Tab-separated table of C-alpha atoms in Angstrom:
chain	number	residue	atom	x	y	z
A	7	MET	CA	0.000	0.000	0.000
A	8	LEU	CA	1.254	3.475	-0.854
A	9	ASP	CA	1.320	6.590	1.278
A	10	LYS	CA	0.672	10.038	-0.197
A	11	ASN	CA	4.277	10.399	-1.325
A	12	GLY	CA	4.085	6.972	-2.953
A	13	ILE	CA	1.016	8.008	-4.953
A	14	ALA	CA	2.838	11.181	-6.032
A	15	LYS	CA	5.915	9.155	-6.985
A	16	ARG	CA	3.890	6.808	-9.201
A	17	ILE	CA	2.091	9.721	-10.895
A	18	ALA	CA	5.409	11.457	-11.547
A	19	LYS	CA	6.209	8.605	-13.952
A	20	GLU	CA	3.344	9.825	-16.160
A	21	VAL	CA	4.982	13.225	-16.605
A	22	GLN	CA	6.849	13.341	-19.913
A	23	ASN	CA	9.501	15.563	-21.427
A	24	GLY	CA	8.062	18.839	-22.760
A	25	TYR	CA	4.872	18.714	-20.688
A	26	TYR	CA	3.130	21.750	-19.217
A	27	VAL	CA	1.506	20.447	-16.031
A	28	ASN	CA	-1.120	21.831	-13.661
A	29	LEU	CA	-0.997	20.367	-10.156
A	30	GLY	CA	-3.946	20.587	-7.800
A	31	ILE	CA	-3.740	21.101	-4.055
A	32	GLY	CA	-2.813	18.165	-1.769
A	33	ILE	CA	-1.213	14.959	-3.107
A	34	PRO	CA	-0.861	16.448	-6.640
A	35	THR	CA	1.441	19.187	-5.299
A	36	LEU	CA	3.850	16.453	-4.114
A	37	VAL	CA	4.273	15.151	-7.676
A	38	ALA	CA	6.705	17.995	-8.453
A	39	ASN	CA	9.161	16.471	-5.960
A	40	PHE	CA	9.447	13.201	-7.906
A	41	VAL	CA	9.632	14.238	-11.550
A	42	ARG	CA	12.785	12.926	-13.251
A	43	GLU	CA	15.529	15.510	-13.400
A	44	ASP	CA	16.608	14.652	-16.935
A	45	ILE	CA	13.357	15.928	-18.508
A	46	GLU	CA	12.059	19.462	-19.070
A	47	VAL	CA	8.662	20.174	-17.491
A	48	GLU	CA	6.955	23.448	-16.604
A	49	PHE	CA	4.415	23.696	-13.811
A	50	GLN	CA	1.458	26.033	-14.241
A	51	SER	CA	-0.474	27.458	-11.319
A	52	GLU	CA	-3.879	28.842	-12.248
A	53	ASN	CA	-3.482	32.053	-10.254
A	54	GLY	CA	-1.072	33.154	-12.971
A	55	VAL	CA	2.384	31.618	-13.148
A	56	LEU	CA	4.118	29.223	-15.512
A	57	GLY	CA	7.540	27.902	-14.542
A	58	MET	CA	6.905	27.480	-10.829
A	59	GLY	CA	9.936	26.612	-8.681
A	60	PRO	CA	10.350	25.331	-5.117
A	61	PHE	CA	9.398	27.169	-1.926
A	62	PRO	CA	11.612	30.191	-1.174
A	63	PHE	CA	14.366	30.147	1.421
A	64	GLU	CA	13.343	31.629	4.740
A	65	GLY	CA	13.430	35.415	4.569
A	66	GLU	CA	12.939	35.448	0.786
A	67	GLU	CA	9.144	34.995	0.788
A	68	ASP	CA	7.282	37.445	-1.438
A	69	ALA	CA	3.557	38.137	-0.874
A	70	ASP	CA	3.279	38.855	-4.605
A	71	ILE	CA	4.548	35.414	-5.670
A	72	ILE	CA	2.242	32.594	-4.584
A	73	ASN	CA	0.663	29.434	-6.020
A	74	ALA	CA	-3.005	28.490	-6.233
A	75	GLY	CA	-2.809	27.091	-2.694
A	76	LYS	CA	-1.790	30.624	-1.560
A	77	GLN	CA	1.649	29.278	-0.604
A	78	THR	CA	4.753	31.390	-1.157
A	79	ILE	CA	6.793	30.012	-4.077
A	80	THR	CA	9.687	30.885	-6.366
A	81	THR	CA	9.966	30.897	-10.142
A	82	LEU	CA	12.545	29.189	-12.368
A	83	PRO	CA	14.440	30.755	-15.296
A	84	GLY	CA	12.017	31.088	-18.214
A	85	ALA	CA	8.995	31.610	-15.962
A	86	SER	CA	6.154	34.017	-16.772
A	87	PHE	CA	3.307	35.736	-14.940
A	88	PHE	CA	-0.099	36.456	-16.472
A	89	ASP	CA	-3.674	37.414	-15.611
A	90	SER	CA	-6.450	34.965	-14.694
A	91	ALA	CA	-8.183	35.089	-18.105
A	92	THR	CA	-4.890	34.186	-19.811
A	93	SER	CA	-4.312	31.441	-17.260
A	94	PHE	CA	-7.650	29.819	-18.041
A	95	SER	CA	-7.063	30.300	-21.768
A	96	MET	CA	-4.101	27.959	-21.271
A	97	ILE	CA	-6.348	25.530	-19.418
A	98	ARG	CA	-9.585	25.622	-21.442
A	99	GLY	CA	-7.644	26.061	-24.679
A	100	LYS	CA	-5.936	22.676	-24.114
A	101	HIS	CA	-2.430	24.134	-23.977
A	102	VAL	CA	-1.741	22.419	-20.643
A	103	ASP	CA	-0.708	18.800	-21.324
A	104	LEU	CA	-1.474	17.166	-17.999
A	105	THR	CA	-3.773	17.974	-15.100
A	106	ILE	CA	-3.381	16.165	-11.791
A	107	LEU	CA	-6.009	16.734	-9.152
A	108	GLY	CA	-7.576	15.221	-6.072
A	109	ALA	CA	-11.119	13.908	-5.780
A	110	MET	CA	-13.729	12.904	-3.228
A	111	GLU	CA	-15.407	10.516	-5.690
A	112	VAL	CA	-14.887	9.232	-9.236
A	113	SER	CA	-17.483	7.188	-11.123
A	114	GLU	CA	-16.842	4.335	-13.556
A	115	ASN	CA	-17.728	6.599	-16.515
A	116	GLY	CA	-15.146	9.209	-15.467
A	117	ASP	CA	-17.342	11.708	-13.608
A	118	ILE	CA	-15.551	13.486	-10.776
A	119	ALA	CA	-16.814	15.144	-7.579
A	120	ASN	CA	-14.411	17.230	-5.515
A	121	TRP	CA	-15.865	20.602	-4.569
A	122	LYS	CA	-18.853	20.310	-2.275
A	123	ILE	CA	-20.437	18.158	0.423
A	124	PRO	CA	-23.971	19.538	0.770
A	125	GLY	CA	-24.649	20.847	4.265
A	126	LYS	CA	-21.088	20.114	5.424
A	127	MET	CA	-18.379	21.583	3.268
A	128	VAL	CA	-18.863	24.312	0.696
A	129	LYS	CA	-15.591	25.919	-0.205
A	130	GLY	CA	-16.076	26.208	-3.929
A	131	MET	CA	-14.684	24.678	-7.083
A	132	GLY	CA	-11.877	27.165	-7.674
A	133	GLY	CA	-10.356	26.243	-11.025
A	134	ALA	CA	-11.305	22.558	-10.926
A	135	MET	CA	-14.358	22.799	-13.207
A	136	ASP	CA	-12.352	24.608	-15.891
A	137	LEU	CA	-9.523	22.091	-15.584
A	138	VAL	CA	-11.700	19.001	-15.918
A	139	ALA	CA	-13.922	20.464	-18.645
A	140	SER	CA	-11.112	20.756	-21.160
A	141	ALA	CA	-8.047	18.759	-20.245
A	142	GLU	CA	-7.385	15.752	-22.508
A	143	ASN	CA	-5.196	14.125	-19.919
A	144	ILE	CA	-6.537	14.123	-16.366
A	145	ILE	CA	-5.076	11.981	-13.614
A	146	VAL	CA	-6.824	11.778	-10.262
A	147	ALA	CA	-4.646	11.307	-7.181
A	148	MET	CA	-6.558	10.073	-4.151
A	149	MET	CA	-6.924	7.431	-1.481
A	150	HIS	CA	-8.980	4.438	-2.684
A	151	THR	CA	-11.421	4.731	0.213
A	152	ASN	CA	-12.626	7.586	2.426
A	153	ARG	CA	-11.989	7.938	6.153
A	154	ALA	CA	-15.040	5.823	6.921
A	155	GLY	CA	-13.610	3.051	4.726
A	156	ALA	CA	-16.131	3.488	1.906
A	157	SER	CA	-15.005	3.225	-1.709
A	158	LYS	CA	-14.341	6.454	-3.631
A	159	LEU	CA	-14.478	4.598	-6.963
A	160	LEU	CA	-18.201	4.352	-7.548
A	161	LYS	CA	-20.827	3.323	-10.079
A	162	ARG	CA	-22.206	6.852	-9.831
A	163	CYS	CA	-20.975	9.815	-7.801
A	164	SER	CA	-23.231	10.711	-4.879
A	165	LEU	CA	-21.788	14.221	-4.395
A	166	PRO	CA	-22.351	17.258	-6.662
A	167	LEU	CA	-20.239	16.818	-9.795
A	168	THR	CA	-17.229	18.869	-10.838
A	169	GLY	CA	-17.180	17.442	-14.355
A	170	VAL	CA	-18.683	14.628	-16.419
A	171	GLY	CA	-16.864	11.804	-18.206
A	172	CYS	CA	-13.481	13.479	-17.952
A	173	VAL	CA	-11.177	11.375	-15.749
A	174	LYS	CA	-8.819	9.148	-17.731
A	175	LYS	CA	-6.614	7.639	-15.046
A	176	ILE	CA	-6.699	7.200	-11.258
A	177	VAL	CA	-3.744	6.515	-9.007
A	178	THR	CA	-4.653	5.518	-5.441
A	179	ASN	CA	-2.844	4.045	-2.472
A	180	LEU	CA	-3.900	0.620	-3.814
A	181	ALA	CA	-3.854	0.720	-7.607
A	182	VAL	CA	-3.454	2.384	-10.991
A	183	ILE	CA	-6.747	2.337	-12.837
A	184	GLU	CA	-7.719	3.458	-16.322
A	185	VAL	CA	-11.243	4.747	-16.899
A	186	THR	CA	-12.613	3.016	-20.001
A	187	GLU	CA	-15.999	2.925	-21.728
A	188	SER	CA	-16.805	-0.292	-19.902
A	189	GLY	CA	-15.585	0.738	-16.449
A	190	PHE	CA	-12.523	0.879	-14.197
A	191	LYS	CA	-9.735	-1.135	-15.808
A	192	LEU	CA	-7.133	-2.319	-13.308
A	193	LEU	CA	-3.619	-1.722	-14.651
A	194	GLU	CA	-1.287	-2.072	-11.666
A	195	ARG	CA	-1.314	-3.062	-8.000
A	196	ALA	CA	0.475	-1.124	-5.263
A	197	PRO	CA	3.365	-3.055	-3.672
A	198	GLY	CA	2.037	-5.859	-1.475
A	199	VAL	CA	-1.621	-5.259	-2.382
A	200	SER	CA	-3.628	-8.158	-3.802
A	201	VAL	CA	-6.230	-7.935	-6.561
A	202	GLU	CA	-8.805	-9.114	-4.017
A	203	VAL	CA	-8.134	-6.125	-1.765
A	204	ILE	CA	-8.565	-3.742	-4.712
A	205	LYS	CA	-11.793	-5.512	-5.745
A	206	ASP	CA	-13.206	-5.155	-2.232
A	207	ALA	CA	-12.327	-1.463	-2.102
A	208	THR	CA	-13.876	-0.658	-5.499
A	209	GLU	CA	-17.651	-0.216	-5.673
A	210	GLY	CA	-17.790	0.552	-9.398
A	211	HIS	CA	-17.287	-2.070	-12.115
A	212	LEU	CA	-13.662	-3.244	-12.000
A	213	ILE	CA	-12.266	-4.886	-15.132
A	214	ILE	CA	-9.501	-7.440	-14.555
A	215	ASP	CA	-8.612	-8.878	-17.943
A	216	ARG	CA	-5.056	-10.057	-17.362
A	217	VAL	CA	-2.424	-10.771	-14.741
A	218	ILE	CA	-2.012	-7.505	-12.839
A	219	PRO	CA	1.595	-6.444	-12.318
A	220	GLU	CA	2.891	-4.647	-9.252
A	221	MET	CA	3.746	-0.973	-9.724
A	222	GLU	CA	7.323	0.012	-10.383
A	223	LEU	CA	8.231	3.101	-8.406
B	5	MET	CA	-2.516	63.110	-21.394
B	6	ILE	CA	-5.884	62.680	-19.747
B	7	ASN	CA	-5.365	62.971	-16.022
B	8	LYS	CA	-6.940	60.196	-13.904
B	9	LYS	CA	-5.047	60.950	-10.728
B	10	VAL	CA	-7.032	61.671	-7.564
B	11	ALA	CA	-5.535	62.845	-4.287
B	12	ASN	CA	-6.690	60.075	-1.984
B	13	VAL	CA	-8.856	57.015	-1.461
B	14	ALA	CA	-11.852	59.070	-0.239
B	15	ILE	CA	-12.055	60.957	-3.543
B	16	ALA	CA	-11.347	57.774	-5.485
B	17	LEU	CA	-14.429	56.149	-3.954
B	18	ASP	CA	-16.747	59.114	-4.521
B	19	GLY	CA	-20.163	57.833	-5.587
B	20	VAL	CA	-20.190	54.438	-3.883
B	21	SER	CA	-23.449	53.715	-2.103
B	22	ASP	CA	-25.626	51.000	-0.583
B	23	ASN	CA	-26.731	48.062	-2.755
B	24	MET	CA	-24.087	48.530	-5.445
B	25	THR	CA	-22.156	45.752	-7.214
B	26	PHE	CA	-18.362	45.870	-6.942
B	27	MET	CA	-15.527	43.906	-8.523
B	28	PHE	CA	-12.416	43.321	-6.425
B	29	GLY	CA	-9.110	42.159	-7.867
B	30	GLY	CA	-6.915	39.696	-5.985
B	31	PHE	CA	-6.273	35.994	-5.482
B	32	GLY	CA	-6.405	35.045	-1.829
B	33	LEU	CA	-4.835	38.073	-0.175
B	34	SER	CA	-2.402	38.658	-3.042
B	35	GLY	CA	-3.039	41.770	-5.126
B	36	ILE	CA	-6.165	42.890	-3.268
B	37	PRO	CA	-7.092	46.604	-3.236
B	38	GLU	CA	-6.301	47.049	0.456
B	39	ASN	CA	-6.909	50.798	0.589
B	40	ALA	CA	-10.268	50.710	-1.210
B	41	ILE	CA	-11.444	47.902	1.101
B	42	ALA	CA	-10.372	49.888	4.198
B	43	GLU	CA	-12.300	52.915	2.924
B	44	LEU	CA	-15.430	50.828	2.255
B	45	VAL	CA	-15.208	49.539	5.837
B	46	LYS	CA	-15.010	53.151	7.042
B	47	LEU	CA	-17.962	54.263	4.907
B	48	ASN	CA	-19.909	51.227	6.190
B	49	ILE	CA	-22.192	51.093	3.160
B	50	LYS	CA	-24.430	48.028	3.125
B	51	GLY	CA	-26.174	45.554	0.848
B	52	LEU	CA	-23.149	45.119	-1.401
B	53	SER	CA	-22.760	42.495	-4.095
B	54	CYS	CA	-19.097	41.572	-4.403
B	55	ILE	CA	-17.423	39.860	-7.344
B	56	SER	CA	-14.105	38.493	-6.119
B	57	ASN	CA	-12.332	35.170	-6.561
B	58	ASN	CA	-12.086	34.722	-2.779
B	59	ALA	CA	-13.671	36.288	0.289
B	60	GLY	CA	-10.548	37.163	2.261
B	61	VAL	CA	-9.824	35.790	5.725
B	62	ASP	CA	-11.695	36.639	8.933
B	63	ASP	CA	-9.671	39.732	9.769
B	64	PHE	CA	-8.299	40.890	6.421
B	65	GLY	CA	-9.349	41.552	2.849
B	66	LEU	CA	-13.060	41.226	2.108
B	67	GLY	CA	-13.418	39.465	5.461
B	68	LEU	CA	-13.468	42.984	6.942
B	69	LEU	CA	-16.627	43.857	4.964
B	70	LEU	CA	-18.208	40.554	5.972
B	71	GLN	CA	-17.509	41.230	9.656
B	72	GLN	CA	-19.512	44.456	9.460
B	73	LYS	CA	-22.274	42.646	7.548
B	74	GLN	CA	-21.872	45.001	4.594
B	75	VAL	CA	-22.127	42.216	2.028
B	76	LYS	CA	-25.441	40.913	0.718
B	77	LYS	CA	-24.056	38.664	-1.990
B	78	MET	CA	-20.673	37.142	-2.868
B	79	ILE	CA	-19.817	35.864	-6.337
B	80	SER	CA	-16.619	33.817	-5.998
B	81	SER	CA	-14.921	30.588	-7.033
B	82	TYR	CA	-13.373	29.589	-3.700
B	83	VAL	CA	-14.314	30.740	-0.221
B	84	GLY	CA	-12.408	28.545	2.229
B	85	GLU	CA	-10.285	30.112	4.961
B	86	ASN	CA	-13.020	32.335	6.349
B	87	ASP	CA	-15.123	31.181	9.338
B	88	GLU	CA	-17.378	34.254	9.446
B	89	PHE	CA	-18.129	33.810	5.760
B	90	GLU	CA	-19.091	30.171	6.333
B	91	ARG	CA	-21.279	31.092	9.291
B	92	GLN	CA	-23.168	33.771	7.325
B	93	MET	CA	-23.554	31.471	4.335
B	94	LEU	CA	-24.871	28.489	6.309
B	95	SER	CA	-27.273	30.714	8.296
B	96	GLY	CA	-28.624	32.173	5.058
B	97	GLU	CA	-27.643	35.779	5.878
B	98	LEU	CA	-25.315	35.843	2.911
B	99	ASP	CA	-26.253	34.948	-0.650
B	100	VAL	CA	-23.368	33.072	-2.304
B	101	GLU	CA	-22.929	32.257	-5.984
B	102	LEU	CA	-19.992	29.906	-6.562
B	103	ILE	CA	-18.755	29.763	-10.140
B	104	PRO	CA	-15.708	28.242	-11.852
B	105	GLN	CA	-12.590	30.401	-11.606
B	106	GLY	CA	-12.095	30.621	-15.366
B	107	THR	CA	-15.748	31.587	-15.785
B	108	LEU	CA	-15.293	34.349	-13.203
B	109	ALA	CA	-12.292	35.695	-15.109
B	110	GLU	CA	-14.051	35.492	-18.453
B	111	ARG	CA	-17.272	37.151	-17.216
B	112	CYS	CA	-15.073	40.065	-16.088
B	113	ARG	CA	-13.195	40.107	-19.372
B	114	ALA	CA	-16.460	39.929	-21.347
B	115	ALA	CA	-17.687	43.034	-19.523
B	116	GLN	CA	-14.376	44.743	-20.324
B	117	ALA	CA	-14.372	43.632	-23.950
B	118	GLY	CA	-17.996	44.335	-24.892
B	119	PHE	CA	-19.239	40.756	-25.106
B	120	PRO	CA	-22.706	40.218	-23.565
B	121	ALA	CA	-21.923	36.577	-22.817
B	122	ILE	CA	-19.560	33.726	-23.566
B	123	TYR	CA	-19.808	29.965	-23.981
B	124	THR	CA	-17.602	27.869	-21.723
B	125	PRO	CA	-17.250	24.107	-21.279
B	126	ALA	CA	-16.650	24.595	-17.532
B	127	GLY	CA	-19.491	23.378	-15.342
B	128	TYR	CA	-21.436	21.565	-18.056
B	129	GLY	CA	-23.362	18.671	-16.508
B	130	THR	CA	-22.971	20.083	-12.993
B	131	GLU	CA	-25.265	22.161	-10.784
B	132	VAL	CA	-23.403	25.281	-11.975
B	133	ALA	CA	-25.094	24.877	-15.368
B	134	GLU	CA	-28.603	24.333	-13.964
B	135	GLY	CA	-31.127	26.708	-15.549
B	136	LYS	CA	-28.556	28.066	-17.995
B	137	GLU	CA	-28.651	27.911	-21.765
B	138	THR	CA	-26.374	25.205	-23.204
B	139	ARG	CA	-25.268	24.610	-26.758
B	140	GLU	CA	-23.293	22.061	-28.724
B	141	PHE	CA	-20.288	23.114	-30.808
B	142	ASP	CA	-18.400	20.417	-32.742
B	143	GLY	CA	-19.822	17.657	-30.579
B	144	LYS	CA	-18.993	19.208	-27.211
B	145	MET	CA	-21.407	20.936	-24.825
B	146	TYR	CA	-20.961	24.503	-23.554
B	147	VAL	CA	-22.749	26.722	-21.026
B	148	LEU	CA	-23.761	30.325	-21.739
B	149	GLU	CA	-22.398	32.666	-19.084
B	150	HIS	CA	-23.228	36.383	-19.018
B	151	ALA	CA	-20.846	39.312	-18.654
B	152	PHE	CA	-20.873	40.885	-15.205
B	153	LYS	CA	-22.532	44.260	-14.679
B	154	ALA	CA	-20.805	46.203	-11.925
B	155	ASP	CA	-20.847	49.775	-10.622
B	156	PHE	CA	-17.208	49.922	-9.541
B	157	ALA	CA	-14.128	47.781	-10.131
B	158	PHE	CA	-11.455	48.112	-7.441
B	159	VAL	CA	-8.061	46.944	-8.645
B	160	LYS	CA	-4.540	47.082	-7.295
B	161	ALA	CA	-1.359	47.410	-9.350
B	162	TRP	CA	2.347	47.699	-8.567
B	163	LYS	CA	3.111	50.827	-10.582
B	164	GLY	CA	0.907	53.317	-12.370
B	165	ASP	CA	0.888	56.865	-13.697
B	166	ALA	CA	-1.606	59.722	-13.843
B	167	ALA	CA	-2.704	58.567	-17.316
B	168	GLY	CA	-4.047	55.436	-15.611
B	169	ASN	CA	-1.487	53.063	-17.130
B	170	LEU	CA	-0.813	50.046	-14.931
B	171	ILE	CA	1.928	47.481	-14.368
B	172	PHE	CA	1.359	44.514	-12.078
B	173	LYS	CA	3.849	42.419	-10.149
B	174	GLY	CA	4.121	38.629	-9.930
B	175	THR	CA	0.955	36.673	-9.204
B	176	ALA	CA	-0.571	39.798	-7.643
B	177	ARG	CA	-1.720	40.441	-11.223
B	178	ASN	CA	-4.417	37.699	-11.253
B	179	PHE	CA	-7.948	39.125	-11.809
B	180	ASN	CA	-6.928	42.782	-11.620
B	181	PRO	CA	-6.295	43.361	-15.359
B	182	ASN	CA	-9.464	41.473	-16.326
B	183	MET	CA	-11.627	43.731	-14.176
B	184	CYS	CA	-10.239	47.034	-15.502
B	185	GLY	CA	-12.939	48.633	-17.612
B	186	GLY	CA	-15.413	45.912	-16.664
B	187	ALA	CA	-17.444	48.226	-14.407
B	188	LYS	CA	-18.953	51.709	-14.850
B	189	ILE	CA	-16.005	53.150	-12.926
B	190	THR	CA	-12.610	51.477	-12.466
B	191	VAL	CA	-10.595	52.665	-9.484
B	192	ALA	CA	-6.943	51.626	-9.505
B	193	GLU	CA	-4.720	51.896	-6.473
B	194	VAL	CA	-0.978	51.505	-6.869
B	195	GLU	CA	2.043	50.996	-4.654
B	196	GLU	CA	3.991	53.529	-6.679
B	197	LEU	CA	2.431	56.364	-8.649
B	198	VAL	CA	5.253	57.430	-10.957
B	199	PRO	CA	5.549	60.584	-13.118
B	200	VAL	CA	3.935	60.329	-16.546
B	201	GLY	CA	6.579	59.215	-19.034
B	202	ASP	CA	8.485	57.050	-16.568
B	203	LEU	CA	6.698	53.847	-17.547
B	204	ASP	CA	7.948	52.216	-20.741
B	205	PRO	CA	4.910	51.979	-23.095
B	206	ASN	CA	6.167	48.539	-24.156
B	207	GLN	CA	5.820	47.215	-20.630
B	208	ILE	CA	2.339	48.494	-19.716
B	209	HIS	CA	-0.114	45.706	-18.833
B	210	ILE	CA	-3.285	47.827	-18.773
B	211	PRO	CA	-3.579	51.023	-20.846
B	212	GLY	CA	-5.079	54.003	-19.005
B	213	ILE	CA	-8.239	54.022	-21.130
B	214	PHE	CA	-9.615	51.204	-18.916
B	215	VAL	CA	-9.096	53.215	-15.708
B	216	GLN	CA	-11.149	56.214	-14.536
B	217	ARG	CA	-9.420	57.029	-11.249
B	218	ILE	CA	-5.951	56.238	-9.938
B	219	PHE	CA	-4.351	56.944	-6.569
B	220	GLN	CA	-1.324	55.967	-4.576
B	221	GLY	CA	-2.294	53.644	-1.732
B	222	GLU	CA	-1.150	54.791	1.694
B	223	ILE	CA	-0.353	51.503	3.365
B	224	TYR	CA	0.154	47.998	2.004
B	225	GLU	CA	0.269	45.235	4.576
B	226	LYS	CA	0.533	42.563	1.842
B	227	ARG	CA	-0.266	39.765	4.235
B	228	ILE	CA	0.929	36.239	3.342
B	229	GLU	CA	-1.734	33.553	3.744
B	230	GLN	CA	0.478	30.429	3.652
B	231	ARG	CA	4.100	31.116	4.451
B	232	THR	CA	5.973	28.140	2.976
B	233	VAL	CA	9.762	27.998	2.932
B	234	ARG	CA	12.546	25.470	2.350
B	235	GLN	CA	15.629	24.958	4.454
B	236	ARG	CA	19.025	26.112	3.254
B	237	SER	CA	21.150	23.011	2.807
């Protein structure tokens, strides 16, 4: 079974040379730490920066340079700043190659819910609805089950949707899953996790059509 | 040169009154019009509709207007980090319209650019699209979203001149340029009001035509919401 860093490490393998990547808040943010150093990648943050670098050294924080999580950041050589409309032109206009975001629920047809729990949590969708509406390549990073132990990979989402039929791949603490027309297709198992465990933790239709290899991290 | 310079924030906000709709630039607490917000708190006008990506924190930014119950409606994309906001929303005192961040930016830009509405794929199939016109283009579904109509836009820039030209810094740019000219009156506050001619015309982000009033802000706290650092190795 993977921890949050393990999930991020596995997703980092999906990041290819020349990609512009948007990372959501939470586990997706960790992906930047594991991307191979021999490839060129630029990270976009929807509040208006391309070419995001690591956190600043203490004493060098700048209130005018933050990421979408409102954290102080730095920029790398070649970086640029831009306004919000330009930022979402990059996103909706399909110029960003890969979007990695968290989710509360994903359904077997690729619907995603991650912005609202009616009556409990209403913080808003931020940029998530724009990201999922247009991106060709969306990977969801999340735990396979919620804190109560219930599956987050469902036949249908129970929470208000963020987008419909948009998720292509899911990486959880238990598995790598591809969303296909006929359901969740199991691609890889996390180290030490059996297919049975993944089956039990998946409420939606799980397709197992071959011997499932263990992830390489 | 058409002079847009006003002496202070009080003159810059001349004409604001109860029940108006305002746009506020800023993302989180970065690039917010701190001086205009402080003046609105002082004037204590009520029943405001506020278009702003976020709602500040409890004791800073738009949170200050919420504390005094000056806000009737918030139109935002993300409103975490503010307990008073959540309390007013859940109790029904505050009307909240949550919309996708890109839609917020584009509804501002549409108002600026003279488009009555735009089609966006964001929110299709979700409750955000409920009751809205949808249309198919090339096999994909889009939602019709209308340009905002606002009385004032309050924006904050790094440098500006009396002609109303603006230059922004870092990610404090965010929604500010998209709101300029998107309301009946755009009020820009700047950290540095420089003599006309000092700004290189090649480097100007927003031409003065989109700005009606400009003033030098007195104080900028520029509070950091999440101070994240790395250790020197």
